Amino acid sequence: MSGVVILAEARPEIDWDSLTFSFTQTDRMYVAKCDIGEEWSPGSMRDFDDLRISPAAGVINYGQGLFEGMKAQRAADGSVVLFRPEHNARRAQQGAKRLGMPPVPEEMFLDAVKQTVRENLRWVPPMGKGALYIRPLLMGSGPILGVAPAPEYTFLVFVSPVGPYFKGGITPTSLRVSDEFHRAAPGGSGGVKAIGNYAPGMIPSKMAKKEGYSEIIYLDAANHKYIEEVGAANFFCVKEGRISTPELTGTILPGITRSSIIELARSRGYEVKEEKVEVGYAMDADECFCVGTAAVVSSIGKIQHGDKVVEYCGGEVGSVTMQLYEELTAIQQRRAPDEFGWTVSV
Ligand code: PLP
Ligand code: COI
């Protein structure tokens, strides 16, 4: 343990003001393994390193894997805090069931996350300069040739200091509605954080970026008219003071930031509806924003769909977006009372 304390005291050579959402290798990672049909037993911490894995591993061949995304932040009271981590643990359990993997017990998941943060404390940015992004991964690591659950599973947790997900931070982003690509279809895996959900979005996102947009807004695959979500964040719009967000249909990821924003906004007197959000309704709204662990609350300045482009709030951050951003981040960093009991000290 003494080695860990020394590491925790030395600050890495990082320009905390220039952090982006990119990978920086840190000191330590957590690894646990479990054979199919067995119970998980707690894993252990080790120095960050490459994995040794069979070329026939289920995850490499058939994408049997899921991930989570969480943040540890320095708080106003000097502690390092997580945000509602038990929800990530539970969502990972739902995903594991959908993908035929043994769910990691909630306590073990939370212990793994806390240990990994504690042993990488020196990588947690100063308050307000970013966060330590936490990436739990669960995958079929055993060899398998038939399309079936792998014989062995690996659960690991690594971390990386990060800055804003969208370049420009709080500056409103420009998004494009895709008429060509869908993220998820009914009955598929859109409602869980399957690793396989993300690769198909890379080229659409790259194409949008080439034309000056930060991300894609996906429409539902069945009717092709209701907004689902934004790349890796949930969508909200505000019209005449009423907040709408796409209802969870199984094809949308049940975001933890999404449910927190719904609760927070309702507690502040807003009417919040989880409903079908037609793209035309959103284009006609007063404000739009997207939310997620990485995205936090990101203001949307412009949406393009077909030959129509709309700008919201003259390209400025809308007042409801700003209020919810301020209030959520204040709670997450314990700059405001944690009235919902959402933060957990590491
Ligand atoms: N939607 C997708 C597809 C995501 O990958 C994420 C990120 O985790 C979200 C929404 C937001 O979820 P959360 O707020 O739990 O991070
Ligand atoms: C998160 O917000 O944690 C995400 O999962 C986004 C990630 C895909 C970059």
XYZ file of C-alpha atoms and ligand atoms in Angstrom:
371
model
C 0.000 0.000 0.000
C 2.886 2.423 0.733
C 3.855 2.454 -2.968
C 0.313 3.519 -3.798
C 0.450 6.416 -1.359
C 3.654 7.691 -2.938
C 2.079 7.498 -6.390
C -0.971 9.363 -5.133
C 1.195 12.258 -3.973
C 3.210 12.783 -7.157
C 1.307 14.835 -9.747
C 1.721 13.715 -13.350
C 3.173 16.108 -15.920
C -0.145 17.037 -17.480
C -1.368 20.387 -18.668
C -4.754 20.137 -16.925
C -6.065 23.105 -18.920
C -5.559 21.299 -22.238
C -7.260 17.986 -21.482
C -9.333 16.512 -24.298
C -11.483 13.394 -24.405
C -8.614 11.077 -25.279
C -6.727 8.175 -23.737
C -3.856 8.768 -21.348
C -2.283 5.692 -19.811
C -2.407 5.673 -16.023
C -0.758 3.512 -13.348
C -3.060 0.715 -12.316
C -5.956 -1.419 -13.549
C -8.300 -4.024 -12.087
C -8.755 -7.482 -13.584
C -11.066 -10.359 -12.630
C -11.887 -13.576 -14.464
C -14.795 -16.004 -14.329
C -15.545 -19.268 -16.108
C -18.999 -19.694 -17.582
C -21.398 -21.243 -15.099
C -19.208 -20.216 -12.135
C -19.571 -17.318 -9.694
C -17.285 -14.282 -9.925
C -14.630 -14.027 -7.276
C -12.978 -10.645 -6.669
C -10.134 -9.735 -8.987
C -6.964 -7.838 -8.244
C -5.141 -4.632 -9.031
C -2.091 -4.677 -11.266
C 0.061 -2.249 -13.202
C -1.618 -1.041 -16.379
C -0.520 -3.361 -19.165
C -1.621 -5.020 -22.397
C -3.818 -8.084 -22.089
C -2.896 -11.554 -23.226
C -5.911 -12.959 -25.036
C -6.679 -15.894 -27.340
C -7.171 -14.967 -31.008
C -10.306 -17.137 -30.733
C -11.741 -15.056 -27.844
C -15.504 -14.496 -28.084
C -15.094 -10.740 -27.793
C -12.625 -10.480 -30.679
C -14.567 -12.740 -33.025
C -18.191 -12.048 -32.171
C -18.168 -8.829 -30.158
C -19.320 -10.449 -26.918
C -18.572 -7.532 -24.661
C -19.920 -4.430 -23.010
C -18.492 -1.373 -21.349
C -19.503 1.294 -18.888
C -18.486 4.930 -18.658
C -18.214 6.782 -15.343
C -16.310 9.718 -13.919
C -14.448 10.423 -10.691
C -14.113 14.099 -9.893
C -12.397 16.208 -7.296
C -15.060 17.812 -5.154
C -15.264 21.091 -3.296
C -14.845 19.312 0.066
C -11.503 17.858 -1.090
C -12.844 14.353 -1.644
C -12.883 12.395 -4.890
C -16.425 11.425 -5.839
C -18.329 9.133 -8.173
C -21.783 9.882 -9.557
C -24.501 7.260 -8.984
C -22.097 4.361 -9.644
C -24.611 1.721 -8.557
C -26.639 2.544 -11.676
C -23.673 1.728 -13.902
C -23.274 -1.557 -12.033
C -26.950 -2.411 -12.588
C -26.940 -1.373 -16.245
C -23.873 -3.557 -16.811
C -25.763 -6.462 -15.240
C -28.684 -5.950 -17.642
C -26.257 -5.811 -20.553
C -24.450 -8.943 -19.406
C -27.740 -10.844 -19.376
C -28.605 -9.640 -22.893
C -25.181 -10.675 -24.200
C -25.000 -14.053 -22.461
C -22.270 -13.095 -20.000
C -22.180 -13.698 -16.228
C -23.317 -10.436 -14.537
C -20.728 -8.929 -12.198
C -22.215 -8.577 -8.679
C -22.964 -4.942 -7.829
C -20.654 -4.883 -4.777
C -17.779 -6.338 -6.755
C -18.301 -3.819 -9.565
C -18.313 -0.916 -7.102
C -15.245 -2.202 -5.233
C -13.370 -2.621 -8.512
C -14.211 0.934 -9.581
C -13.255 2.435 -6.216
C -9.975 0.509 -6.010
C -9.013 1.566 -9.520
C -9.717 5.224 -8.763
C -7.852 5.049 -5.431
C -4.766 3.565 -7.059
C -4.780 6.230 -9.781
C -5.638 9.211 -7.575
C -2.813 11.337 -8.909
C -4.522 11.276 -12.335
C -7.745 12.888 -11.100
C -7.709 16.440 -12.535
C -8.130 19.452 -10.234
C -11.771 20.418 -9.619
C -13.408 21.864 -12.713
C -10.491 20.975 -15.036
C -11.898 17.632 -16.157
C -12.431 14.218 -14.641
C -10.946 10.775 -14.325
C -12.970 8.774 -16.849
C -13.574 5.223 -15.646
C -13.978 2.434 -18.154
C -15.273 -0.893 -16.789
C -15.219 -3.612 -19.477
C -16.803 -7.049 -19.431
C -15.976 -9.460 -22.225
C -15.956 -13.042 -23.401
C -12.217 -13.687 -23.210
C -12.233 -17.468 -23.619
C -11.795 -19.151 -27.030
C -14.885 -20.204 -29.001
C -15.456 -20.948 -32.673
C -19.205 -21.514 -32.795
C -21.391 -18.447 -32.318
C -22.138 -19.044 -28.629
C -21.158 -17.596 -25.231
C -17.419 -17.864 -24.555
C -16.175 -20.279 -21.879
C -14.349 -17.575 -19.861
C -15.040 -13.889 -19.019
C -12.812 -11.001 -18.050
C -13.990 -7.955 -16.119
C -11.526 -5.094 -16.007
C -11.458 -1.445 -15.069
C -9.043 1.156 -16.386
C -9.095 4.938 -16.132
C -7.899 7.986 -18.033
C -8.003 11.716 -17.239
C -10.292 13.496 -19.715
C -11.518 16.930 -20.691
C -14.647 17.898 -22.658
C -16.231 15.297 -24.959
C -17.134 17.864 -27.605
C -14.337 20.125 -28.795
C -15.101 23.617 -27.602
C -16.569 22.465 -24.270
C -19.613 24.536 -23.439
C -19.764 26.144 -26.933
C -22.940 24.853 -28.629
C -22.346 21.983 -31.053
C -23.731 21.509 -34.546
C -25.392 18.157 -35.182
C -26.729 16.424 -38.272
C -29.776 14.149 -38.383
C -28.936 10.996 -40.320
C -31.355 9.819 -43.001
C -28.989 7.091 -44.014
C -27.843 5.325 -40.856
C -29.521 3.894 -37.769
C -27.931 3.096 -34.439
C -30.271 0.367 -33.231
C -33.383 -1.547 -34.243
C -36.205 -2.990 -32.114
C -35.141 -6.286 -30.572
C -31.436 -5.504 -31.011
C -28.862 -4.366 -28.466
C -29.397 -0.577 -28.504
C -30.691 -0.546 -24.927
C -27.446 -1.915 -23.472
C -23.852 -0.736 -23.741
C -22.743 -3.523 -26.084
C -19.349 -2.769 -27.596
C -20.769 -3.742 -30.994
C -23.153 -0.751 -30.937
C -20.324 1.715 -31.398
C -18.224 0.690 -34.426
C -21.114 1.148 -36.910
C -21.415 4.773 -35.766
C -17.809 5.650 -36.524
C -18.098 6.280 -40.254
C -21.397 8.232 -40.008
C -19.796 10.364 -37.304
C -16.626 10.857 -39.353
C -18.686 11.867 -42.384
C -20.595 14.409 -40.299
C -17.362 15.814 -38.841
C -15.915 16.267 -42.318
C -18.794 18.620 -43.035
C -18.374 20.588 -39.834
C -20.867 18.747 -37.575
C -19.792 17.300 -34.230
C -22.033 14.243 -34.260
C -25.043 12.462 -35.692
C -28.582 12.490 -34.342
C -30.114 9.079 -35.005
C -33.765 8.552 -35.864
C -35.741 5.428 -34.984
C -35.242 2.566 -37.410
C -38.935 1.589 -37.639
C -40.674 4.878 -38.517
C -37.672 6.944 -39.367
C -39.124 10.054 -37.817
C -38.563 10.036 -34.052
C -35.286 11.132 -32.482
C -33.467 8.353 -30.661
C -30.172 9.740 -29.434
C -26.940 11.476 -30.308
C -23.945 9.176 -30.973
C -23.085 8.580 -27.327
C -25.477 10.883 -25.471
C -29.228 11.232 -24.854
C -31.274 14.002 -26.465
C -33.474 16.693 -24.878
C -35.349 19.665 -26.273
C -37.215 22.547 -24.651
C -40.261 24.220 -26.162
C -42.216 26.932 -24.377
C -40.634 25.865 -21.076
C -41.640 22.212 -21.469
C -38.801 19.673 -21.656
C -39.057 16.554 -23.843
C -36.769 13.577 -24.196
C -37.232 10.429 -26.268
C -38.986 7.730 -24.248
C -37.046 4.521 -23.597
C -38.193 1.995 -26.157
C -35.416 -0.590 -25.849
C -33.427 0.919 -28.703
C -32.178 3.905 -26.686
C -29.521 3.646 -23.989
C -31.094 4.374 -20.561
C -28.561 7.052 -19.662
C -27.815 7.757 -16.017
C -27.321 11.438 -16.821
C -30.666 11.358 -18.664
C -32.563 10.073 -15.633
C -30.713 12.533 -13.379
C -31.604 15.477 -15.617
C -35.253 14.396 -15.685
C -35.339 14.251 -11.880
C -33.404 17.486 -11.444
C -35.528 19.434 -13.937
C -38.794 18.162 -12.397
C -37.578 19.155 -8.953
C -36.984 22.668 -10.310
C -40.580 22.915 -11.481
C -40.188 22.015 -15.143
C -42.656 19.757 -16.885
C -40.558 16.932 -18.352
C -42.077 14.432 -20.775
C -40.541 11.146 -21.859
C -42.278 10.734 -25.189
C -41.825 10.244 -28.896
C -39.919 13.298 -30.108
C -40.531 13.878 -33.794
C -37.561 15.370 -35.576
C -39.763 18.236 -36.853
C -40.789 19.057 -33.261
C -37.152 19.230 -32.170
C -36.234 21.394 -35.157
C -38.968 23.761 -34.020
C -37.943 23.783 -30.338
C -36.456 26.719 -28.441
C -33.428 24.842 -27.075
C -31.828 21.447 -27.580
C -29.106 19.706 -25.621
C -27.636 16.266 -25.153
C -26.474 14.572 -21.973
C -24.172 11.759 -20.925
C -21.271 10.913 -18.677
C -18.760 12.043 -21.276
C -20.962 14.789 -22.762
C -22.243 16.065 -19.352
C -24.891 18.584 -20.566
C -23.881 19.802 -24.025
C -25.745 22.597 -25.699
C -26.812 22.066 -29.318
C -26.443 25.236 -31.374
C -27.527 23.941 -34.739
C -29.275 20.927 -36.276
C -29.222 20.026 -39.939
C -31.787 17.661 -41.439
C -32.147 17.271 -45.204
C -32.083 20.732 -46.703
C -33.099 22.414 -43.453
C -30.710 23.915 -40.888
C -31.966 25.495 -37.673
C -30.028 27.535 -35.169
C -31.116 27.689 -31.529
C -30.765 30.712 -29.247
C -28.712 32.580 -31.847
C -25.920 30.041 -31.360
C -25.673 30.812 -27.617
C -26.248 28.328 -24.793
C -29.976 28.345 -23.922
C -31.025 29.366 -20.430
C -32.616 26.016 -19.464
C -29.569 24.137 -20.777
C -27.265 26.442 -18.815
C -29.308 26.083 -15.623
C -29.330 22.276 -15.801
C -25.621 22.154 -16.681
C -24.752 24.421 -13.739
C -26.953 22.588 -11.272
C -25.873 19.100 -12.315
C -22.137 19.878 -12.251
C -22.519 21.691 -8.914
C -24.042 18.537 -7.412
C -21.451 16.285 -9.076
C -18.600 18.364 -7.620
C -20.318 18.925 -4.270
C -20.323 22.674 -4.833
C -24.036 22.477 -4.006
C -25.808 20.256 -1.472
C -26.235 16.713 -2.758
C -29.994 16.839 -2.233
C -30.642 13.576 -4.111
C -27.795 11.577 -2.547
C -26.120 11.066 -5.917
C -22.435 11.387 -5.043
C -20.325 8.652 -3.492
C -16.877 9.254 -1.987
C -14.136 6.979 -3.201
N -26.330 6.934 -25.203
C -25.255 6.237 -25.572
C -25.313 5.462 -26.836
C -24.096 6.249 -24.779
O -23.014 5.557 -25.146
C -24.099 7.005 -23.582
C -22.928 7.021 -22.720
O -22.805 6.266 -21.832
C -25.270 7.690 -23.223
C -26.357 7.650 -24.058
C -25.351 8.452 -21.934
O -25.436 7.563 -20.843
P -24.882 7.955 -19.415
O -25.528 9.212 -19.038
O -25.255 6.820 -18.545
O -23.416 8.113 -19.564
C -19.978 7.846 -21.844
O -20.569 8.920 -21.823
O -19.509 7.321 -20.853
C -19.794 7.118 -23.071
O -19.915 5.941 -23.039
C -19.334 7.822 -24.220
C -18.242 7.043 -24.889
C -18.777 6.154 -25.930
C -17.165 7.923 -25.385
